[in-house]
PDB file of C-alpha atoms in Angstrom:
ATOM      1  CA  MET A 768       0.000   0.000   0.000  1.00 89.00           C
ATOM      2  CA  GLN A 769       2.930   2.309   0.687  1.00 90.00           C
ATOM      3  CA  ILE A 770       4.314   1.849  -2.821  1.00 92.00           C
ATOM      4  CA  PHE A 771       0.826   2.120  -4.321  1.00 93.00           C
ATOM      5  CA  PHE A 772      -0.139   5.413  -2.694  1.00 94.00           C
ATOM      6  CA  PHE A 773       3.209   7.170  -3.101  1.00 95.00           C
ATOM      7  CA  THR A 774       3.498   6.050  -6.737  1.00 95.00           C
ATOM      8  CA  LEU A 775       0.095   7.560  -7.544  1.00 94.00           C
ATOM      9  CA  LEU A 776       0.957  10.699  -5.578  1.00 95.00           C
ATOM     10  CA  PHE A 777       4.114  11.327  -7.612  1.00 96.00           C
ATOM     11  CA  SER A 778       3.423   9.725 -11.002  1.00 95.00           C
ATOM     12  CA  ILE A 779       0.082  11.415 -11.765  1.00 94.00           C
ATOM     13  CA  PRO A 780       1.418  15.018 -11.682  1.00 94.00           C
ATOM     14  CA  LEU A 781       4.804  13.936 -13.069  1.00 96.00           C
ATOM     15  CA  GLY A 782       3.016  12.339 -16.018  1.00 94.00           C
ATOM     16  CA  LEU A 783       1.389  15.688 -16.756  1.00 94.00           C
ATOM     17  CA  ILE A 784       4.789  17.396 -16.844  1.00 94.00           C
ATOM     18  CA  VAL A 785       6.219  14.653 -19.082  1.00 95.00           C
ATOM     19  CA  MET A 786       3.243  15.057 -21.420  1.00 94.00           C
ATOM     20  CA  PHE A 787       3.975  18.788 -21.823  1.00 93.00           C
ATOM     21  CA  LEU A 788       7.633  18.025 -22.536  1.00 93.00           C
ATOM     22  CA  ARG A 789       6.570  15.337 -25.028  1.00 93.00           C
ATOM     23  CA  ARG A 790       4.376  17.872 -26.855  1.00 90.00           C
ATOM     24  CA  SER A 791       6.901  20.705 -26.686  1.00 89.00           C
ATOM     25  CA  LYS A 792       7.242  22.543 -29.995  1.00 85.00           C
ATOM     26  CA  LEU A 793      10.428  24.351 -28.987  1.00 84.00           C
ATOM     27  CA  ARG A 794      12.977  23.891 -31.764  1.00 81.00           C
ATOM     28  CA  ILE A 795      16.675  24.296 -31.018  1.00 81.00           C
ATOM     29  CA  PRO A 796      19.136  25.202 -33.804  1.00 77.00           C
ATOM     30  CA  LEU A 797      21.701  22.416 -34.104  1.00 75.00           C
ATOM     31  CA  PHE A 798      23.105  21.731 -37.577  1.00 72.00           C
ATOM     32  CA  PRO A 799      24.452  24.735 -39.553  1.00 72.00           C
ATOM     33  CA  PHE A 800      24.237  24.938 -43.329  1.00 71.00           C
ATOM     34  CA  ILE A 801      24.775  27.626 -45.934  1.00 74.00           C
ATOM     35  CA  LYS A 802      21.882  28.883 -48.038  1.00 74.00           C
ATOM     36  CA  ASN A 803      22.069  31.885 -50.375  1.00 73.00           C
ATOM     37  CA  GLY A 804      25.418  32.813 -48.837  1.00 72.00           C
ATOM     38  CA  LYS A 805      24.021  32.891 -45.310  1.00 75.00           C
ATOM     39  CA  ILE A 806      24.578  30.484 -42.446  1.00 77.00           C
ATOM     40  CA  LYS A 807      21.361  28.920 -41.246  1.00 74.00           C
ATOM     41  CA  PHE A 808      20.548  26.133 -38.811  1.00 73.00           C
ATOM     42  CA  ILE A 809      18.375  23.057 -38.915  1.00 76.00           C
ATOM     43  CA  ARG A 810      16.025  23.372 -35.965  1.00 77.00           C
ATOM     44  CA  LEU A 811      14.889  20.192 -34.223  1.00 80.00           C
ATOM     45  CA  PRO A 812      12.347  19.691 -31.406  1.00 87.00           C
ATOM     46  CA  VAL A 813      15.067  18.334 -29.113  1.00 89.00           C
ATOM     47  CA  ILE A 814      13.027  18.391 -25.899  1.00 91.00           C
ATOM     48  CA  SER A 815      10.184  16.472 -27.526  1.00 92.00           C
ATOM     49  CA  LEU A 816      12.522  13.939 -29.131  1.00 92.00           C
ATOM     50  CA  ILE A 817      14.469  13.279 -25.914  1.00 94.00           C
ATOM     51  CA  THR A 818      11.265  12.914 -23.905  1.00 94.00           C
ATOM     52  CA  LYS A 819       9.810  10.582 -26.514  1.00 94.00           C
ATOM     53  CA  PHE A 820      12.948   8.423 -26.363  1.00 95.00           C
ATOM     54  CA  ILE A 821      12.885   8.250 -22.556  1.00 95.00           C
ATOM     55  CA  ILE A 822       9.206   7.271 -22.619  1.00 95.00           C
ATOM     56  CA  SER A 823       9.934   4.526 -25.144  1.00 96.00           C
ATOM     57  CA  VAL A 824      12.713   3.150 -22.922  1.00 95.00           C
ATOM     58  CA  LEU A 825      10.544   3.183 -19.800  1.00 95.00           C
ATOM     59  CA  ARG A 826       7.634   1.534 -21.596  1.00 94.00           C
ATOM     60  CA  GLY A 827       9.792  -0.895 -23.545  1.00 94.00           C
ATOM     61  CA  THR A 828      11.897  -2.344 -20.731  1.00 94.00           C
ATOM     62  CA  PRO A 829      10.768  -4.477 -17.759  1.00 94.00           C
ATOM     63  CA  LEU A 830       9.847  -2.659 -14.575  1.00 93.00           C
ATOM     64  CA  MET A 831      11.970  -5.195 -12.701  1.00 93.00           C
ATOM     65  CA  LEU A 832      15.049  -4.025 -14.622  1.00 94.00           C
ATOM     66  CA  GLN A 833      14.239  -0.402 -13.845  1.00 94.00           C
ATOM     67  CA  LEU A 834      13.987  -1.238 -10.143  1.00 93.00           C
ATOM     68  CA  ILE A 835      17.446  -2.798 -10.270  1.00 92.00           C
ATOM     69  CA  VAL A 836      18.903   0.192 -12.154  1.00 92.00           C
ATOM     70  CA  VAL A 837      17.505   2.716  -9.670  1.00 92.00           C
ATOM     71  CA  PHE A 838      18.627   0.645  -6.683  1.00 90.00           C
ATOM     72  CA  PHE A 839      22.163  -0.181  -7.839  1.00 88.00           C
ATOM     73  CA  GLY A 840      22.718   2.658 -10.329  1.00 83.00           C
ATOM     74  CA  PRO A 841      24.121   5.266  -7.901  1.00 81.00           C
ATOM     75  CA  TYR A 842      26.843   2.844  -6.816  1.00 77.00           C
ATOM     76  CA  PHE A 843      27.897   1.580 -10.257  1.00 78.00           C
ATOM     77  CA  VAL A 844      27.682   4.986 -11.968  1.00 78.00           C
ATOM     78  CA  PHE A 845      28.808   7.418  -9.251  1.00 75.00           C
ATOM     79  CA  GLY A 846      30.349   5.092  -6.669  1.00 74.00           C
ATOM     80  CA  ILE A 847      27.820   6.242  -4.058  1.00 72.00           C
ATOM     81  CA  LYS A 848      26.900   3.527  -1.555  1.00 71.00           C
ATOM     82  CA  LEU A 849      23.237   4.136  -0.876  1.00 69.00           C
ATOM     83  CA  GLY A 850      22.493   0.521   0.005  1.00 61.00           C
ATOM     84  CA  ASN A 851      23.377   1.215   3.642  1.00 61.00           C
ATOM     85  CA  ILE A 852      21.018   4.172   3.907  1.00 64.00           C
ATOM     86  CA  TRP A 853      17.970   3.465   6.017  1.00 62.00           C
ATOM     87  CA  ASN A 854      14.955   2.581   3.844  1.00 81.00           C
ATOM     88  CA  TRP A 855      16.897   3.081   0.588  1.00 83.00           C
ATOM     89  CA  ASN A 856      15.098   0.093  -0.934  1.00 87.00           C
ATOM     90  CA  THR A 857      11.777   1.804  -0.152  1.00 89.00           C
ATOM     91  CA  LEU A 858      12.911   5.074  -1.744  1.00 91.00           C
ATOM     92  CA  ALA A 859      14.307   3.234  -4.765  1.00 91.00           C
ATOM     93  CA  ALA A 860      11.090   1.269  -5.223  1.00 92.00           C
ATOM     94  CA  ILE A 861       8.889   4.370  -5.045  1.00 94.00           C
ATOM     95  CA  THR A 862      11.238   6.260  -7.393  1.00 94.00           C
ATOM     96  CA  ALA A 863      11.329   3.497 -10.000  1.00 95.00           C
ATOM     97  CA  PHE A 864       7.565   2.932  -9.870  1.00 96.00           C
ATOM     98  CA  SER A 865       6.821   6.657 -10.071  1.00 96.00           C
ATOM     99  CA  ILE A 866       9.077   7.217 -13.094  1.00 96.00           C
ATOM    100  CA  ASN A 867       7.754   4.135 -14.879  1.00 96.00           C
ATOM    101  CA  TYR A 868       4.088   4.964 -14.362  1.00 96.00           C
ATOM    102  CA  ALA A 869       4.632   8.632 -15.173  1.00 96.00           C
ATOM    103  CA  ALA A 870       5.684   7.530 -18.671  1.00 95.00           C
ATOM    104  CA  TYR A 871       2.470   5.543 -19.102  1.00 96.00           C
ATOM    105  CA  PHE A 872       0.304   8.318 -17.676  1.00 96.00           C
ATOM    106  CA  ALA A 873       1.996  10.857 -19.965  1.00 95.00           C
ATOM    107  CA  GLU A 874       0.927   8.927 -23.057  1.00 95.00           C
ATOM    108  CA  ILE A 875      -2.576   8.456 -21.652  1.00 95.00           C
ATOM    109  CA  TYR A 876      -2.843  12.195 -20.986  1.00 94.00           C
ATOM    110  CA  ARG A 877      -1.533  12.999 -24.449  1.00 93.00           C
ATOM    111  CA  GLY A 878      -4.199  10.835 -26.055  1.00 91.00           C
ATOM    112  CA  GLY A 879      -6.894  12.455 -23.928  1.00 90.00           C
ATOM    113  CA  LEU A 880      -5.653  15.958 -24.702  1.00 90.00           C
ATOM    114  CA  GLU A 881      -5.418  15.381 -28.432  1.00 89.00           C
ATOM    115  CA  SER A 882      -8.982  14.013 -28.494  1.00 87.00           C
ATOM    116  CA  ILE A 883     -10.323  17.461 -27.549  1.00 88.00           C
ATOM    117  CA  PRO A 884     -11.204  19.652 -30.563  1.00 86.00           C
ATOM    118  CA  LYS A 885      -8.688  22.448 -31.172  1.00 83.00           C
ATOM    119  CA  GLY A 886     -11.595  24.811 -31.729  1.00 84.00           C
ATOM    120  CA  GLN A 887     -12.092  25.032 -27.979  1.00 84.00           C
ATOM    121  CA  ASN A 888      -8.674  26.649 -27.560  1.00 82.00           C
ATOM    122  CA  GLU A 889      -9.500  29.114 -30.316  1.00 83.00           C
ATOM    123  CA  ALA A 890     -12.881  29.936 -28.786  1.00 86.00           C
ATOM    124  CA  ALA A 891     -11.315  30.494 -25.362  1.00 85.00           C
ATOM    125  CA  SER A 892      -8.695  32.766 -26.930  1.00 85.00           C
ATOM    126  CA  VAL A 893     -11.433  34.841 -28.582  1.00 86.00           C
ATOM    127  CA  LEU A 894     -13.145  35.188 -25.191  1.00 85.00           C
ATOM    128  CA  GLY A 895      -9.931  36.526 -23.686  1.00 85.00           C
ATOM    129  CA  PHE A 896      -8.853  33.449 -21.727  1.00 85.00           C
ATOM    130  CA  SER A 897      -5.126  33.055 -21.098  1.00 86.00           C
ATOM    131  CA  ARG A 898      -3.466  29.785 -22.116  1.00 84.00           C
ATOM    132  CA  ALA A 899      -3.144  28.686 -18.490  1.00 85.00           C
ATOM    133  CA  ARG A 900      -6.770  29.514 -17.694  1.00 87.00           C
ATOM    134  CA  THR A 901      -7.938  27.786 -20.856  1.00 87.00           C
ATOM    135  CA  PHE A 902      -6.089  24.626 -19.923  1.00 85.00           C
ATOM    136  CA  PHE A 903      -7.111  24.419 -16.261  1.00 86.00           C
ATOM    137  CA  HIS A 904     -10.714  25.565 -16.643  1.00 86.00           C
ATOM    138  CA  ILE A 905     -11.705  24.153 -20.032  1.00 86.00           C
ATOM    139  CA  ILE A 906      -9.289  21.537 -21.346  1.00 88.00           C
ATOM    140  CA  LEU A 907      -8.153  19.735 -18.170  1.00 87.00           C
ATOM    141  CA  PRO A 908     -11.670  18.783 -16.913  1.00 86.00           C
ATOM    142  CA  GLN A 909     -12.544  17.282 -20.303  1.00 87.00           C
ATOM    143  CA  MET A 910      -9.182  15.549 -20.605  1.00 89.00           C
ATOM    144  CA  THR A 911      -9.591  14.062 -17.119  1.00 88.00           C
ATOM    145  CA  LYS A 912     -12.979  12.657 -18.074  1.00 88.00           C
ATOM    146  CA  ASN A 913     -11.577  11.127 -21.267  1.00 88.00           C
ATOM    147  CA  VAL A 914      -8.574   9.437 -19.639  1.00 92.00           C
ATOM    148  CA  LEU A 915     -10.258   8.027 -16.515  1.00 91.00           C
ATOM    149  CA  PRO A 916     -10.886   4.501 -17.953  1.00 91.00           C
ATOM    150  CA  ALA A 917      -7.244   4.163 -19.060  1.00 93.00           C
ATOM    151  CA  VAL A 918      -5.977   5.584 -15.759  1.00 93.00           C
ATOM    152  CA  THR A 919      -8.157   3.059 -13.929  1.00 92.00           C
ATOM    153  CA  ASN A 920      -6.530   0.199 -15.849  1.00 93.00           C
ATOM    154  CA  GLU A 921      -3.035   1.459 -15.020  1.00 94.00           C
ATOM    155  CA  THR A 922      -3.975   1.893 -11.355  1.00 94.00           C
ATOM    156  CA  ILE A 923      -5.210  -1.692 -11.167  1.00 94.00           C
ATOM    157  CA  THR A 924      -1.993  -2.855 -12.819  1.00 94.00           C
ATOM    158  CA  LEU A 925      -0.004  -0.867 -10.265  1.00 94.00           C
ATOM    159  CA  VAL A 926      -1.620  -2.774  -7.392  1.00 93.00           C
ATOM    160  CA  LYS A 927      -0.349  -6.040  -8.872  1.00 92.00           C
ATOM    161  CA  ASP A 928       3.036  -4.657  -9.931  1.00 93.00           C
ATOM    162  CA  THR A 929       3.922  -3.741  -6.343  1.00 92.00           C
ATOM    163  CA  SER A 930       4.861  -7.411  -5.877  1.00 90.00           C
ATOM    164  CA  LEU A 931       7.912  -6.770  -8.098  1.00 91.00           C
ATOM    165  CA  ALA A 932       9.500  -4.742  -5.304  1.00 90.00           C
ATOM    166  CA  PHE A 933      10.898  -7.983  -3.885  1.00 88.00           C
ATOM    167  CA  THR A 934      13.615  -7.632  -6.571  1.00 88.00           C
ATOM    168  CA  ILE A 935      15.426  -5.044  -4.447  1.00 87.00           C
ATOM    169  CA  SER A 936      14.764  -6.754  -1.091  1.00 82.00           C
ATOM    170  CA  TYR A 937      11.659  -4.737  -0.314  1.00 85.00           C
ATOM    171  CA  ILE A 938       9.510  -6.883   1.964  1.00 84.00           C
ATOM    172  CA  GLU A 939       6.058  -6.505   0.410  1.00 86.00           C
ATOM    173  CA  MET A 940       2.956  -8.573   1.002  1.00 88.00           C
ATOM    174  CA  PHE A 941       3.510 -11.311  -1.563  1.00 86.00           C
ATOM    175  CA  THR A 942       7.059 -11.890  -0.299  1.00 86.00           C
ATOM    176  CA  VAL A 943       5.709 -12.325   3.235  1.00 89.00           C
ATOM    177  CA  ALA A 944       3.010 -14.674   1.938  1.00 90.00           C
ATOM    178  CA  ARG A 945       5.637 -16.744   0.150  1.00 87.00           C
ATOM    179  CA  GLN A 946       7.773 -16.931   3.298  1.00 88.00           C
ATOM    180  CA  ILE A 947       4.802 -18.076   5.367  1.00 91.00           C
ATOM    181  CA  SER A 948       3.861 -20.566   2.668  1.00 89.00           C
ATOM    182  CA  ASN A 949       7.367 -22.070   2.742  1.00 88.00           C
ATOM    183  CA  ARG A 950       7.426 -22.190   6.520  1.00 89.00           C
ATOM    184  CA  GLU A 951       3.965 -23.737   6.886  1.00 85.00           C
ATOM    185  CA  VAL A 952       4.319 -25.925   3.775  1.00 84.00           C
ATOM    186  CA  SER A 953       0.941 -24.632   2.598  1.00 87.00           C
ATOM    187  CA  ILE A 954      -0.290 -22.757  -0.436  1.00 89.00           C
ATOM    188  CA  LEU A 955      -3.097 -21.024   1.479  1.00 91.00           C
ATOM    189  CA  PRO A 956      -1.035 -17.893   2.354  1.00 90.00           C
ATOM    190  CA  LEU A 957      -0.478 -17.291  -1.359  1.00 89.00           C
ATOM    191  CA  PHE A 958      -4.204 -17.565  -2.019  1.00 91.00           C
ATOM    192  CA  ALA A 959      -4.842 -15.177   0.877  1.00 91.00           C
ATOM    193  CA  ALA A 960      -2.461 -12.664  -0.701  1.00 90.00           C
ATOM    194  CA  GLY A 961      -4.214 -13.116  -4.043  1.00 90.00           C
ATOM    195  CA  VAL A 962      -7.581 -12.411  -2.397  1.00 93.00           C
ATOM    196  CA  PHE A 963      -6.152  -9.229  -0.860  1.00 91.00           C
ATOM    197  CA  TYR A 964      -4.929  -8.039  -4.280  1.00 92.00           C
ATOM    198  CA  TYR A 965      -8.338  -8.825  -5.776  1.00 94.00           C
ATOM    199  CA  VAL A 966     -10.287  -7.006  -3.044  1.00 94.00           C
ATOM    200  CA  THR A 967      -7.973  -3.996  -3.309  1.00 92.00           C
ATOM    201  CA  ASN A 968      -8.520  -3.832  -7.058  1.00 93.00           C
ATOM    202  CA  LEU A 969     -12.283  -4.155  -6.574  1.00 94.00           C
ATOM    203  CA  LEU A 970     -12.121  -1.132  -4.277  1.00 94.00           C
ATOM    204  CA  VAL A 971     -10.004   0.810  -6.776  1.00 92.00           C
ATOM    205  CA  ALA A 972     -12.412  -0.041  -9.617  1.00 92.00           C
ATOM    206  CA  PHE A 973     -15.406   0.978  -7.480  1.00 93.00           C
ATOM    207  CA  ILE A 974     -13.888   4.341  -6.590  1.00 92.00           C
ATOM    208  CA  MET A 975     -12.857   5.084 -10.167  1.00 90.00           C
ATOM    209  CA  GLU A 976     -16.281   4.065 -11.496  1.00 89.00           C
ATOM    210  CA  PHE A 977     -17.884   6.407  -8.961  1.00 90.00           C
ATOM    211  CA  VAL A 978     -15.640   9.256 -10.147  1.00 87.00           C
ATOM    212  CA  GLU A 979     -16.470   8.472 -13.793  1.00 84.00           C
ATOM    213  CA  LYS A 980     -20.204   8.669 -13.076  1.00 85.00           C
ATOM    214  CA  LYS A 981     -19.745  11.982 -11.261  1.00 82.00           C
ATOM    215  CA  MET A 982     -17.888  13.388 -14.256  1.00 78.00           C
ATOM    216  CA  ASN A 983     -20.435  12.111 -16.766  1.00 74.00           C
ATOM    217  CA  TYR A 984     -22.017  15.565 -16.954  1.00 62.00           C
ATOM    218  CA  TYR A 985     -23.355  14.998 -20.514  1.00 57.00           C
ATOM    219  CA  LYS A 986     -25.710  12.280 -19.293  1.00 53.00           C
ATOM    220  CA  ASN A 987     -29.372  13.234 -19.378  1.00 45.00           C
TER     221      ASN A 987
END
């Protein structure tokens, strides 16, 4: 539950930031060339390209590998021994989960944002709305409504993925269940853990469905 709550707390807003970086239209001059006797530069959307690459890496590699990289990376790259720091495995687990899920949420947000007609931005501009006010008062509520089903699926997946934290010696519920199962020579503790995951996901689905119904303001 600790990993679950802190991952949602950090990854949901971080995903929004990553989405903006992914959609950045800022072009940086990189490659010079001569045209009509003048030096010009080829401008590339570097921020967008780098963000897109990072997202592809995070979505294309196993979460277990990312946990290992975050946990052992500081030592192998910088020679910093963080393994002896109190609760470093907890911090590493939350960091890895948050970064991984932020990448998924960023793509979900992007799809939800791009599904909103561009005419709404133009209409808000005509009415004198600033870009920030347009986004937070007009675009964001609609985007949130559009992405809720996909966010619900990722949240349910997160509940189950927390069991991967055992990779970096984080004692989570399924690890404890496995230890009890080995000690008692019984499979019942594993089933009990499975029931807990199922009930937790039922609760998550119920809450998200309730939120979806509350945001279904077009319903007659």
